[in-house]
PDB file of C-alpha atoms in Angstrom:
ATOM      1  CA  MET W   1      14.753   1.369 -14.204  1.00 92.00           C
ATOM      2  CA  ILE W   2      11.704   1.563 -11.637  1.00 96.00           C
ATOM      3  CA  TRP W   3       9.094   1.433 -13.255  1.00 97.00           C
ATOM      4  CA  VAL W   4       5.808   2.485 -10.394  1.00 97.00           C
ATOM      5  CA  ILE W   5       2.437   1.268 -11.848  1.00 98.00           C
ATOM      6  CA  GLY W   6      -0.320   3.839 -10.623  1.00 97.00           C
ATOM      7  CA  ASN W   7       1.705   6.606  -9.745  1.00 96.00           C
ATOM      8  CA  LYS W   8      -0.540   8.951  -8.950  1.00 95.00           C
ATOM      9  CA  GLY W   9      -2.162   7.611  -6.593  1.00 95.00           C
ATOM     10  CA  MET W  10      -1.909   8.003  -2.531  1.00 96.00           C
ATOM     11  CA  LEU W  11       1.281   5.073  -2.364  1.00 98.00           C
ATOM     12  CA  GLY W  12       2.533   6.130  -5.565  1.00 97.00           C
ATOM     13  CA  SER W  13       2.674   9.584  -5.629  1.00 97.00           C
ATOM     14  CA  GLU W  14       4.636   9.091  -2.502  1.00 97.00           C
ATOM     15  CA  VAL W  15       6.949   6.147  -4.216  1.00 98.00           C
ATOM     16  CA  CYS W  16       7.656   8.443  -6.574  1.00 97.00           C
ATOM     17  CA  ARG W  17       7.804  11.486  -4.141  1.00 97.00           C
ATOM     18  CA  GLN W  18      11.122   9.320  -2.503  1.00 97.00           C
ATOM     19  CA  LEU W  19      12.673   8.326  -6.175  1.00 97.00           C
ATOM     20  CA  ASN W  20      13.231  11.137  -7.341  1.00 95.00           C
ATOM     21  CA  GLU W  21      14.453  12.527  -3.394  1.00 95.00           C
ATOM     22  CA  LYS W  22      16.998   9.272  -3.618  1.00 94.00           C
ATOM     23  CA  LYS W  23      17.835  10.602  -7.563  1.00 92.00           C
ATOM     24  CA  TYR W  24      16.626   7.270  -8.546  1.00 93.00           C
ATOM     25  CA  ASN W  25      16.019   6.767 -12.706  1.00 92.00           C
ATOM     26  CA  TRP W  26      12.180   6.020 -12.347  1.00 94.00           C
ATOM     27  CA  ILE W  27       8.905   6.097 -14.413  1.00 94.00           C
ATOM     28  CA  GLY W  28       5.680   6.148 -14.032  1.00 95.00           C
ATOM     29  CA  THR W  29       2.133   5.681 -15.268  1.00 96.00           C
ATOM     30  CA  ASP W  30      -1.761   5.327 -14.327  1.00 95.00           C
ATOM     31  CA  ARG W  31      -4.151   5.185 -16.208  1.00 94.00           C
ATOM     32  CA  GLU W  32      -3.285   5.877 -19.392  1.00 95.00           C
ATOM     33  CA  VAL W  33      -1.395   2.203 -19.722  1.00 96.00           C
ATOM     34  CA  ASP W  34      -4.377  -0.653 -19.508  1.00 97.00           C
ATOM     35  CA  ILE W  35      -2.608  -3.260 -16.835  1.00 97.00           C
ATOM     36  CA  THR W  36      -5.783  -5.381 -17.715  1.00 97.00           C
ATOM     37  CA  ASN W  37      -3.880  -4.870 -21.720  1.00 97.00           C
ATOM     38  CA  ILE W  38      -0.990  -7.098 -20.960  1.00 97.00           C
ATOM     39  CA  ASP W  39      -0.486  -5.705 -25.189  1.00 97.00           C
ATOM     40  CA  ALA W  40      -0.424  -2.436 -23.492  1.00 97.00           C
ATOM     41  CA  LEU W  41       1.665  -3.323 -20.895  1.00 97.00           C
ATOM     42  CA  GLU W  42       4.499  -4.575 -23.738  1.00 96.00           C
ATOM     43  CA  GLY W  43       3.849  -1.803 -25.324  1.00 95.00           C
ATOM     44  CA  PHE W  44       4.540   0.606 -23.227  1.00 94.00           C
ATOM     45  CA  ILE W  45       8.018  -1.288 -22.405  1.00 94.00           C
ATOM     46  CA  GLU W  46       8.860  -1.570 -25.846  1.00 91.00           C
ATOM     47  CA  SER W  47       8.232   2.701 -26.048  1.00 90.00           C
ATOM     48  CA  VAL W  48      10.296   2.830 -22.840  1.00 89.00           C
ATOM     49  CA  GLU W  49      13.184   0.568 -24.766  1.00 82.00           C
ATOM     50  CA  THR W  50      13.427   2.044 -28.305  1.00 81.00           C
ATOM     51  CA  ASN W  51      13.205   5.551 -26.648  1.00 76.00           C
ATOM     52  CA  ALA W  52       9.753   6.605 -27.860  1.00 70.00           C
ATOM     53  CA  TYR W  53       8.181   7.442 -24.741  1.00 70.00           C
ATOM     54  CA  PHE W  54      11.183  10.729 -23.537  1.00 67.00           C
ATOM     55  CA  PRO W  55      10.848  13.753 -24.236  1.00 61.00           C
ATOM     56  CA  SER W  56      14.821  13.642 -24.790  1.00 65.00           C
ATOM     57  CA  LYS W  57      17.099  10.399 -25.303  1.00 64.00           C
ATOM     58  CA  ILE W  58      18.602   8.858 -22.262  1.00 68.00           C
ATOM     59  CA  ALA W  59      21.694   6.939 -22.782  1.00 68.00           C
ATOM     60  CA  HIS W  60      20.390   2.714 -23.260  1.00 65.00           C
ATOM     61  CA  LYS W  61      21.695   1.438 -20.509  1.00 66.00           C
ATOM     62  CA  ASP W  62      19.310   3.426 -18.205  1.00 72.00           C
ATOM     63  CA  ARG W  63      16.180   2.651 -20.470  1.00 79.00           C
ATOM     64  CA  LYS W  64      15.996  -1.018 -19.181  1.00 89.00           C
ATOM     65  CA  ILE W  65      13.460  -1.396 -16.497  1.00 94.00           C
ATOM     66  CA  ASN W  66      14.797  -3.819 -13.697  1.00 95.00           C
ATOM     67  CA  TRP W  67      11.940  -3.107 -11.768  1.00 97.00           C
ATOM     68  CA  ILE W  68       8.257  -2.658 -11.015  1.00 98.00           C
ATOM     69  CA  ILE W  69       6.090  -1.573  -8.606  1.00 98.00           C
ATOM     70  CA  ASN W  70       2.201  -2.220  -8.468  1.00 98.00           C
ATOM     71  CA  CYS W  71       0.961   0.278  -6.850  1.00 97.00           C
ATOM     72  CA  SER W  72      -2.490   0.267  -8.550  1.00 96.00           C
ATOM     73  CA  GLY W  73      -5.355  -1.715  -7.498  1.00 96.00           C
ATOM     74  CA  TYR W  74      -9.191  -1.660  -6.972  1.00 95.00           C
ATOM     75  CA  THR W  75      -9.679  -0.865  -3.522  1.00 94.00           C
ATOM     76  CA  ASN W  76     -13.239   0.252  -3.111  1.00 94.00           C
ATOM     77  CA  VAL W  77     -14.700  -2.139  -0.239  1.00 94.00           C
ATOM     78  CA  GLU W  78     -18.317  -1.643  -0.789  1.00 93.00           C
ATOM     79  CA  LYS W  79     -18.739  -0.887  -4.325  1.00 95.00           C
ATOM     80  CA  ALA W  80     -16.303  -4.913  -5.184  1.00 96.00           C
ATOM     81  CA  GLU W  81     -19.789  -6.048  -3.850  1.00 95.00           C
ATOM     82  CA  GLU W  82     -21.341  -4.550  -7.198  1.00 95.00           C
ATOM     83  CA  GLU W  83     -18.528  -3.825  -9.769  1.00 97.00           C
ATOM     84  CA  THR W  84     -17.293  -7.361  -8.922  1.00 96.00           C
ATOM     85  CA  ASP W  85     -15.815  -7.979 -12.818  1.00 97.00           C
ATOM     86  CA  LEU W  86     -13.766  -4.778 -12.633  1.00 97.00           C
ATOM     87  CA  ALA W  87     -12.405  -6.165  -9.200  1.00 97.00           C
ATOM     88  CA  ALA W  88     -11.556  -8.939 -10.496  1.00 97.00           C
ATOM     89  CA  LYS W  89      -9.924  -7.630 -13.836  1.00 97.00           C
ATOM     90  CA  LEU W  90      -7.761  -5.026 -12.060  1.00 97.00           C
ATOM     91  CA  ASN W  91      -6.547  -6.725  -8.867  1.00 98.00           C
ATOM     92  CA  GLU W  92      -6.029 -10.488  -9.976  1.00 98.00           C
ATOM     93  CA  GLU W  93      -6.003  -9.667 -14.151  1.00 98.00           C
ATOM     94  CA  GLY W  94      -3.861  -7.059 -14.103  1.00 98.00           C
ATOM     95  CA  PRO W  95      -1.628  -7.959 -11.270  1.00 98.00           C
ATOM     96  CA  ARG W  96      -1.215 -11.266 -13.860  1.00 98.00           C
ATOM     97  CA  ASN W  97      -0.103  -9.305 -16.216  1.00 98.00           C
ATOM     98  CA  ILE W  98       2.220  -7.267 -14.682  1.00 98.00           C
ATOM     99  CA  ALA W  99       3.727  -9.970 -13.618  1.00 98.00           C
ATOM    100  CA  ARG W 100       3.985 -11.530 -17.123  1.00 98.00           C
ATOM    101  CA  VAL W 101       5.296  -8.918 -18.517  1.00 98.00           C
ATOM    102  CA  ALA W 102       7.961  -8.622 -15.626  1.00 97.00           C
ATOM    103  CA  ARG W 103       9.543 -11.888 -16.171  1.00 97.00           C
ATOM    104  CA  LYS W 104       9.468 -11.398 -19.947  1.00 96.00           C
ATOM    105  CA  ILE W 105      11.622  -8.884 -19.601  1.00 96.00           C
ATOM    106  CA  GLY W 106      14.101  -9.867 -16.384  1.00 96.00           C
ATOM    107  CA  ALA W 107      12.036  -7.630 -13.599  1.00 97.00           C
ATOM    108  CA  LYS W 108      11.862  -8.128 -10.468  1.00 97.00           C
ATOM    109  CA  LEU W 109       8.349  -7.158  -9.338  1.00 98.00           C
ATOM    110  CA  ILE W 110       7.016  -5.414  -5.944  1.00 98.00           C
ATOM    111  CA  HIS W 111       3.151  -5.675  -5.502  1.00 98.00           C
ATOM    112  CA  ILE W 112       0.911  -4.467  -3.049  1.00 98.00           C
ATOM    113  CA  SER W 113      -1.866  -6.792  -0.752  1.00 98.00           C
ATOM    114  CA  THR W 114      -3.838  -5.990   2.175  1.00 98.00           C
ATOM    115  CA  ASP W 115      -4.704  -7.639   5.334  1.00 97.00           C
ATOM    116  CA  TYR W 116      -8.692  -8.270   4.149  1.00 97.00           C
ATOM    117  CA  VAL W 117      -6.938 -11.771   2.583  1.00 97.00           C
ATOM    118  CA  PHE W 118      -8.048 -13.116   6.065  1.00 97.00           C
ATOM    119  CA  GLY W 119     -11.037 -13.977   7.742  1.00 94.00           C
ATOM    120  CA  GLY W 120     -10.998 -11.735  10.789  1.00 92.00           C
ATOM    121  CA  ASN W 121     -11.352 -14.218  13.600  1.00 91.00           C
ATOM    122  CA  GLY W 122      -7.808 -14.498  14.373  1.00 87.00           C
ATOM    123  CA  ASN W 123      -6.304 -13.026  17.923  1.00 89.00           C
ATOM    124  CA  ARG W 124      -2.505 -12.573  17.124  1.00 95.00           C
ATOM    125  CA  PRO W 125      -0.993 -10.942  15.002  1.00 97.00           C
ATOM    126  CA  TYR W 126      -1.558 -12.677  11.395  1.00 98.00           C
ATOM    127  CA  THR W 127       2.199 -14.148   9.923  1.00 98.00           C
ATOM    128  CA  GLU W 128       1.929 -14.329   6.337  1.00 98.00           C
ATOM    129  CA  THR W 129       1.393 -17.665   5.938  1.00 96.00           C
ATOM    130  CA  ASP W 130      -1.457 -18.005   7.928  1.00 96.00           C
ATOM    131  CA  ALA W 131      -5.022 -19.743   6.290  1.00 94.00           C
ATOM    132  CA  LYS W 132      -6.627 -17.015   4.072  1.00 95.00           C
ATOM    133  CA  ASN W 133      -9.986 -16.095   4.037  1.00 93.00           C
ATOM    134  CA  PRO W 134     -11.568 -13.477   2.829  1.00 95.00           C
ATOM    135  CA  LEU W 135     -15.136 -12.172   3.175  1.00 93.00           C
ATOM    136  CA  GLY W 136     -16.189 -10.006   0.691  1.00 94.00           C
ATOM    137  CA  VAL W 137     -15.006  -9.610  -3.014  1.00 97.00           C
ATOM    138  CA  TYR W 138     -12.209  -7.228  -2.210  1.00 97.00           C
ATOM    139  CA  GLY W 139      -9.739  -9.559  -0.442  1.00 97.00           C
ATOM    140  CA  LYS W 140     -10.848 -12.025  -2.297  1.00 97.00           C
ATOM    141  CA  THR W 141      -9.967 -10.895  -5.606  1.00 98.00           C
ATOM    142  CA  LYS W 142      -6.513  -9.065  -3.699  1.00 98.00           C
ATOM    143  CA  LEU W 143      -5.399 -13.397  -3.017  1.00 98.00           C
ATOM    144  CA  ALA W 144      -6.488 -14.065  -6.685  1.00 98.00           C
ATOM    145  CA  GLY W 145      -3.546 -11.510  -7.748  1.00 98.00           C
ATOM    146  CA  GLU W 146      -1.268 -12.882  -5.189  1.00 98.00           C
ATOM    147  CA  VAL W 147      -1.794 -16.093  -6.740  1.00 98.00           C
ATOM    148  CA  ALA W 148      -2.108 -15.019  -9.500  1.00 98.00           C
ATOM    149  CA  ILE W 149       1.455 -13.179  -9.540  1.00 98.00           C
ATOM    150  CA  GLN W 150       2.462 -16.535  -7.575  1.00 98.00           C
ATOM    151  CA  LYS W 151       2.033 -18.814 -10.302  1.00 97.00           C
ATOM    152  CA  GLU W 152       3.702 -16.443 -13.132  1.00 97.00           C
ATOM    153  CA  MET W 153       7.113 -15.498 -11.751  1.00 97.00           C
ATOM    154  CA  ASN W 154       9.712 -16.440  -8.519  1.00 95.00           C
ATOM    155  CA  THR W 155      11.614 -12.710  -8.573  1.00 97.00           C
ATOM    156  CA  TYR W 156       8.646 -10.653  -6.519  1.00 97.00           C
ATOM    157  CA  TYR W 157       7.754  -8.993  -3.095  1.00 98.00           C
ATOM    158  CA  ILE W 158       4.534  -9.080  -2.428  1.00 98.00           C
ATOM    159  CA  VAL W 159       3.740  -6.705   0.659  1.00 98.00           C
ATOM    160  CA  ARG W 160      -0.148  -6.666   2.981  1.00 98.00           C
ATOM    161  CA  THR W 161      -0.430  -3.773   4.855  1.00 98.00           C
ATOM    162  CA  ALA W 162      -3.656  -2.629   6.347  1.00 98.00           C
ATOM    163  CA  TRP W 163      -5.416   1.230   7.080  1.00 98.00           C
ATOM    164  CA  LEU W 164      -3.156   3.002   4.775  1.00 98.00           C
ATOM    165  CA  TYR W 165      -3.446   6.830   4.618  1.00 98.00           C
ATOM    166  CA  GLY W 166      -0.733   9.202   2.878  1.00 97.00           C
ATOM    167  CA  PHE W 167      -0.992  12.855   1.325  1.00 97.00           C
ATOM    168  CA  ASP W 168      -2.658  12.576  -1.710  1.00 94.00           C
ATOM    169  CA  GLY W 169      -5.863  11.270  -2.379  1.00 90.00           C
ATOM    170  CA  LYS W 170      -9.036  10.479   0.012  1.00 92.00           C
ATOM    171  CA  ASN W 171      -7.567   8.782   3.735  1.00 96.00           C
ATOM    172  CA  PHE W 172      -9.677   8.434   6.627  1.00 97.00           C
ATOM    173  CA  VAL W 173      -7.306  10.419   8.738  1.00 98.00           C
ATOM    174  CA  TYR W 174      -8.666  13.585   6.502  1.00 97.00           C
ATOM    175  CA  THR W 175     -11.926  12.588   6.495  1.00 97.00           C
ATOM    176  CA  MET W 176     -12.579  12.811  10.386  1.00 97.00           C
ATOM    177  CA  THR W 177     -10.520  15.918   9.844  1.00 97.00           C
ATOM    178  CA  LYS W 178     -12.931  16.651   7.952  1.00 97.00           C
ATOM    179  CA  VAL W 179     -15.998  15.845   9.560  1.00 97.00           C
ATOM    180  CA  MET W 180     -14.578  16.636  13.235  1.00 97.00           C
ATOM    181  CA  ASN W 181     -14.123  20.440  11.893  1.00 97.00           C
ATOM    182  CA  THR W 182     -18.395  20.322  10.824  1.00 96.00           C
ATOM    183  CA  HIS W 183     -20.390  18.223  13.211  1.00 97.00           C
ATOM    184  CA  ASP W 184     -20.422  18.015  16.760  1.00 96.00           C
ATOM    185  CA  GLN W 185     -20.530  14.951  16.847  1.00 96.00           C
ATOM    186  CA  ILE W 186     -19.685  11.853  14.889  1.00 97.00           C
ATOM    187  CA  LYS W 187     -20.065   7.757  15.522  1.00 96.00           C
ATOM    188  CA  VAL W 188     -16.556   5.392  15.093  1.00 97.00           C
ATOM    189  CA  VAL W 189     -16.880   1.655  15.385  1.00 96.00           C
ATOM    190  CA  ASN W 190     -14.880  -0.116  17.557  1.00 96.00           C
ATOM    191  CA  ASP W 191     -14.993  -3.695  17.552  1.00 95.00           C
ATOM    192  CA  GLN W 192     -12.611  -3.915  14.367  1.00 96.00           C
ATOM    193  CA  LYS W 193      -8.998  -4.152  15.589  1.00 97.00           C
ATOM    194  CA  GLY W 194      -6.281  -3.276  13.092  1.00 97.00           C
ATOM    195  CA  THR W 195      -3.420  -0.967  12.560  1.00 98.00           C
ATOM    196  CA  PRO W 196      -2.632   2.309  10.726  1.00 98.00           C
ATOM    197  CA  THR W 197      -0.052   2.892   7.530  1.00 98.00           C
ATOM    198  CA  CYS W 198       1.182   5.853   7.472  1.00 98.00           C
ATOM    199  CA  ALA W 199       2.294   6.082   2.901  1.00 98.00           C
ATOM    200  CA  PRO W 200       5.928   7.553   3.451  1.00 98.00           C
ATOM    201  CA  ASP W 201       6.852   4.309   5.723  1.00 98.00           C
ATOM    202  CA  LEU W 202       5.796   1.741   3.728  1.00 98.00           C
ATOM    203  CA  ALA W 203       6.940   4.072   0.864  1.00 98.00           C
ATOM    204  CA  GLU W 204      10.117   3.568   1.897  1.00 97.00           C
ATOM    205  CA  VAL W 205      10.035   0.367   3.194  1.00 98.00           C
ATOM    206  CA  LEU W 206       8.927  -0.616  -0.969  1.00 98.00           C
ATOM    207  CA  ILE W 207      12.993   1.137  -1.578  1.00 97.00           C
ATOM    208  CA  LYS W 208      14.496  -0.398   0.716  1.00 96.00           C
ATOM    209  CA  LEU W 209      13.532  -3.539  -0.508  1.00 96.00           C
ATOM    210  CA  ILE W 210      15.062  -2.751  -4.099  1.00 96.00           C
ATOM    211  CA  GLU W 211      18.123  -1.113  -2.298  1.00 94.00           C
ATOM    212  CA  LYS W 212      18.929  -4.510   0.246  1.00 93.00           C
ATOM    213  CA  ASN W 213      18.225  -6.730  -3.219  1.00 92.00           C
ATOM    214  CA  ASP W 214      20.186  -4.771  -5.679  1.00 87.00           C
ATOM    215  CA  GLY W 215      22.850  -4.177  -3.400  1.00 80.00           C
ATOM    216  CA  ALA W 216      23.086  -7.575  -1.787  1.00 62.00           C
ATOM    217  CA  LYS W 217      26.508  -9.660  -2.456  1.00 54.00           C
ATOM    218  CA  SER W 218      27.137 -13.394  -3.116  1.00 48.00           C
ATOM    219  CA  LEU W 219      28.555 -15.102  -0.088  1.00 48.00           C
ATOM    220  CA  PHE W 220      29.745 -18.823  -0.387  1.00 47.00           C
ATOM    221  CA  GLY W 221      27.624 -18.866  -3.609  1.00 49.00           C
ATOM    222  CA  LYS W 222      23.898 -17.229  -1.546  1.00 54.00           C
ATOM    223  CA  HIS W 223      22.436 -14.611  -2.403  1.00 56.00           C
ATOM    224  CA  SER W 224      22.036 -12.006   0.545  1.00 73.00           C
ATOM    225  CA  ALA W 225      19.042 -10.037  -0.865  1.00 84.00           C
ATOM    226  CA  PRO W 226      15.762 -10.408   1.349  1.00 90.00           C
ATOM    227  CA  SER W 227      13.983 -13.865   0.321  1.00 92.00           C
ATOM    228  CA  TYR W 228      11.790 -13.098  -2.564  1.00 96.00           C
ATOM    229  CA  GLY W 229       8.362 -13.583  -1.462  1.00 97.00           C
ATOM    230  CA  ILE W 230       5.165 -12.650   1.261  1.00 98.00           C
ATOM    231  CA  TYR W 231       6.091  -9.530   3.641  1.00 98.00           C
ATOM    232  CA  HIS W 232       3.850  -7.952   6.316  1.00 98.00           C
ATOM    233  CA  PHE W 233       4.579  -4.390   6.729  1.00 98.00           C
ATOM    234  CA  THR W 234       2.040  -2.085   8.693  1.00 98.00           C
ATOM    235  CA  ASN W 235       3.185   0.810  11.837  1.00 98.00           C
ATOM    236  CA  ALA W 236       3.671  -0.680  14.363  1.00 98.00           C
ATOM    237  CA  GLY W 237       1.337  -1.336  17.563  1.00 97.00           C
ATOM    238  CA  GLU W 238      -3.212  -2.098  16.951  1.00 97.00           C
ATOM    239  CA  THR W 239      -5.874   0.321  17.702  1.00 98.00           C
ATOM    240  CA  ASN W 240      -9.369   0.119  16.490  1.00 98.00           C
ATOM    241  CA  TRP W 241     -10.604   3.193  14.222  1.00 98.00           C
ATOM    242  CA  HIS W 242     -12.982   4.722  17.159  1.00 98.00           C
ATOM    243  CA  ASP W 243      -9.332   4.499  18.770  1.00 98.00           C
ATOM    244  CA  PHE W 244      -7.421   6.304  15.827  1.00 98.00           C
ATOM    245  CA  ALA W 245     -10.343   8.353  15.734  1.00 98.00           C
ATOM    246  CA  CYS W 246      -9.808   9.786  18.993  1.00 98.00           C
ATOM    247  CA  GLU W 247      -6.170  10.814  18.045  1.00 98.00           C
ATOM    248  CA  ILE W 248      -6.868  12.419  14.908  1.00 98.00           C
ATOM    249  CA  TYR W 249      -8.673  14.603  16.958  1.00 98.00           C
ATOM    250  CA  ARG W 250      -6.358  14.844  19.788  1.00 98.00           C
ATOM    251  CA  LEU W 251      -3.249  15.618  17.510  1.00 98.00           C
ATOM    252  CA  GLY W 252      -5.354  17.262  15.373  1.00 97.00           C
ATOM    253  CA  LYS W 253      -6.266  19.678  17.888  1.00 97.00           C
ATOM    254  CA  LYS W 254      -2.884  19.763  19.037  1.00 97.00           C
ATOM    255  CA  TYR W 255      -1.329  20.790  15.814  1.00 97.00           C
ATOM    256  CA  GLY W 256      -4.283  23.172  14.473  1.00 96.00           C
ATOM    257  CA  ARG W 257      -6.023  20.761  12.203  1.00 97.00           C
ATOM    258  CA  ILE W 258      -9.227  21.184  13.935  1.00 97.00           C
ATOM    259  CA  THR W 259     -10.627  23.686  15.456  1.00 96.00           C
ATOM    260  CA  SER W 260     -14.156  23.034  15.749  1.00 95.00           C
ATOM    261  CA  ASP W 261     -15.296  20.451  19.455  1.00 97.00           C
ATOM    262  CA  CYS W 262     -16.254  17.086  18.032  1.00 97.00           C
ATOM    263  CA  THR W 263     -17.227  14.841  20.369  1.00 97.00           C
ATOM    264  CA  ILE W 264     -16.494  11.143  19.171  1.00 98.00           C
ATOM    265  CA  ASN W 265     -19.333   7.859  19.792  1.00 97.00           C
ATOM    266  CA  ALA W 266     -17.832   4.668  20.121  1.00 97.00           C
ATOM    267  CA  CYS W 267     -20.502   1.839  18.538  1.00 95.00           C
ATOM    268  CA  SER W 268     -20.287  -1.434  17.081  1.00 94.00           C
ATOM    269  CA  THR W 269     -19.656  -2.367  13.711  1.00 92.00           C
ATOM    270  CA  THR W 270     -23.491  -3.533  13.402  1.00 91.00           C
ATOM    271  CA  GLU W 271     -25.069  -0.608  14.308  1.00 90.00           C
ATOM    272  CA  TYR W 272     -22.710   1.676  12.472  1.00 90.00           C
ATOM    273  CA  GLY W 273     -24.868  -0.564   9.800  1.00 84.00           C
ATOM    274  CA  ALA W 274     -21.732  -1.005   7.023  1.00 80.00           C
ATOM    275  CA  LYS W 275     -23.227  -2.977   4.330  1.00 81.00           C
ATOM    276  CA  VAL W 276     -20.160  -4.406   3.242  1.00 86.00           C
ATOM    277  CA  GLU W 277     -18.939  -7.579   6.051  1.00 88.00           C
ATOM    278  CA  ARG W 278     -15.050  -6.332   7.050  1.00 91.00           C
ATOM    279  CA  PRO W 279     -11.842  -8.362   9.379  1.00 93.00           C
ATOM    280  CA  ALA W 280     -12.623  -7.767  13.476  1.00 95.00           C
ATOM    281  CA  TYR W 281      -9.029  -8.239  13.666  1.00 96.00           C
ATOM    282  CA  SER W 282      -6.589  -7.906  10.865  1.00 95.00           C
ATOM    283  CA  VAL W 283      -3.259  -7.115  13.223  1.00 98.00           C
ATOM    284  CA  LEU W 284      -0.602  -8.164  11.014  1.00 98.00           C
ATOM    285  CA  SER W 285       3.047  -9.672  12.162  1.00 98.00           C
ATOM    286  CA  LYS W 286       5.548  -8.003  11.135  1.00 98.00           C
ATOM    287  CA  ASP W 287       8.563 -10.218  12.671  1.00 97.00           C
ATOM    288  CA  LYS W 288       9.670 -11.245   9.426  1.00 97.00           C
ATOM    289  CA  ILE W 289       9.862  -7.775   7.409  1.00 97.00           C
ATOM    290  CA  ILE W 290      11.547  -6.852  10.678  1.00 97.00           C
ATOM    291  CA  LYS W 291      14.370  -9.922  10.981  1.00 95.00           C
ATOM    292  CA  GLU W 292      15.376  -9.284   6.970  1.00 94.00           C
ATOM    293  CA  LEU W 293      15.168  -5.160   6.607  1.00 94.00           C
ATOM    294  CA  LYS W 294      16.425  -5.184   9.720  1.00 93.00           C
ATOM    295  CA  ILE W 295      14.817  -2.065  10.403  1.00 95.00           C
ATOM    296  CA  LYS W 296      12.202  -0.390  13.422  1.00 96.00           C
ATOM    297  CA  ILE W 297       9.515   0.347  12.637  1.00 98.00           C
ATOM    298  CA  PRO W 298       7.086   3.226  13.886  1.00 98.00           C
ATOM    299  CA  GLU W 299       4.703   3.251  16.538  1.00 98.00           C
ATOM    300  CA  TRP W 300       1.910   3.878  14.754  1.00 98.00           C
ATOM    301  CA  GLN W 301       0.614   6.929  16.774  1.00 98.00           C
ATOM    302  CA  THR W 302       4.458   8.572  16.021  1.00 98.00           C
ATOM    303  CA  SER W 303       3.701   8.580  12.455  1.00 98.00           C
ATOM    304  CA  LEU W 304       0.020   9.894  12.656  1.00 98.00           C
ATOM    305  CA  GLU W 305       1.868  12.951  14.801  1.00 98.00           C
ATOM    306  CA  ARG W 306       4.545  13.333  12.298  1.00 98.00           C
ATOM    307  CA  PHE W 307       1.809  13.027   9.682  1.00 98.00           C
ATOM    308  CA  ILE W 308      -1.192  15.651  11.044  1.00 98.00           C
ATOM    309  CA  LYS W 309       2.118  18.054  11.791  1.00 97.00           C
ATOM    310  CA  ASN W 310       3.968  17.927   8.179  1.00 97.00           C
ATOM    311  CA  GLU W 311       2.856  20.930   5.490  1.00 95.00           C
ATOM    312  CA  ARG W 312       2.227  18.459   3.475  1.00 95.00           C
ATOM    313  CA  PHE W 313      -0.958  17.776   5.362  1.00 96.00           C
ATOM    314  CA  LYS W 314      -3.765  19.163   2.984  1.00 91.00           C
ATOM    315  CA  TYR W 315      -7.726  17.535   3.080  1.00 79.00           C
ATOM    316  CA  GLU W 316     -10.622  18.564   1.404  1.00 68.00           C
TER     317      GLU W 316
END
């Protein structure tokens, strides 16, 4: 059984949708099970194993949690500077607790992290082993969560991603679509480089990690599953926020999501008046995950077009 923590969030809901499509045995929780309270996590696991959680009886073999996918976390970059304790609880203490209960029950863990663990002063895609230097509370607490997991267990996959958008919840694509429909002109920064990531693409890769691991066979005494550790995943290519917004506008016009005319002006981060320092360059290298999973990653423009024209597209 797969336990998805944060199942109501943008990524978690997408993971659950794809697990349903593949007919996996899974359960999901959100705020009703407090990840900062290890007793709450252990109590939930006990309720699953004893069948108390389920409305109908499920075979004992199907009640064992073999995988935990943690999609939860504190993600508001600006508010994290004010709510430092809460950010630390959700991004460090929570993952530590999850890792502890995962190790206790013999489950493997997939945990989502971020490009914000890097300082953003590079000029080539960051690899998994590059030096970390987070700029703000959000990045520092996410890095602390990674370290906590590494100290607690060995059978984990930490997947760093960036500029995530999806069908459920607030994100840059929805925000831009809304303001482009209601404003004659907007300004978007052009001095921060990275790569957009479509949640369905990331969810597919997370499930593939499980499939590759569970389906791996021992060859001459060696496990042929993807090596445990840290991986990077975003869509392919790189851009800046302004060019990302321009592509949203072009595709929004093409598929009728944007019906008004809007001028998209470029500006610097300083001109925009950002309250929190963000990485100027946070492109992530995907070489490791491509090699381990033998996958081809879609270009960010391709995934964005597929997203915008999808019938599930719904901004508010």
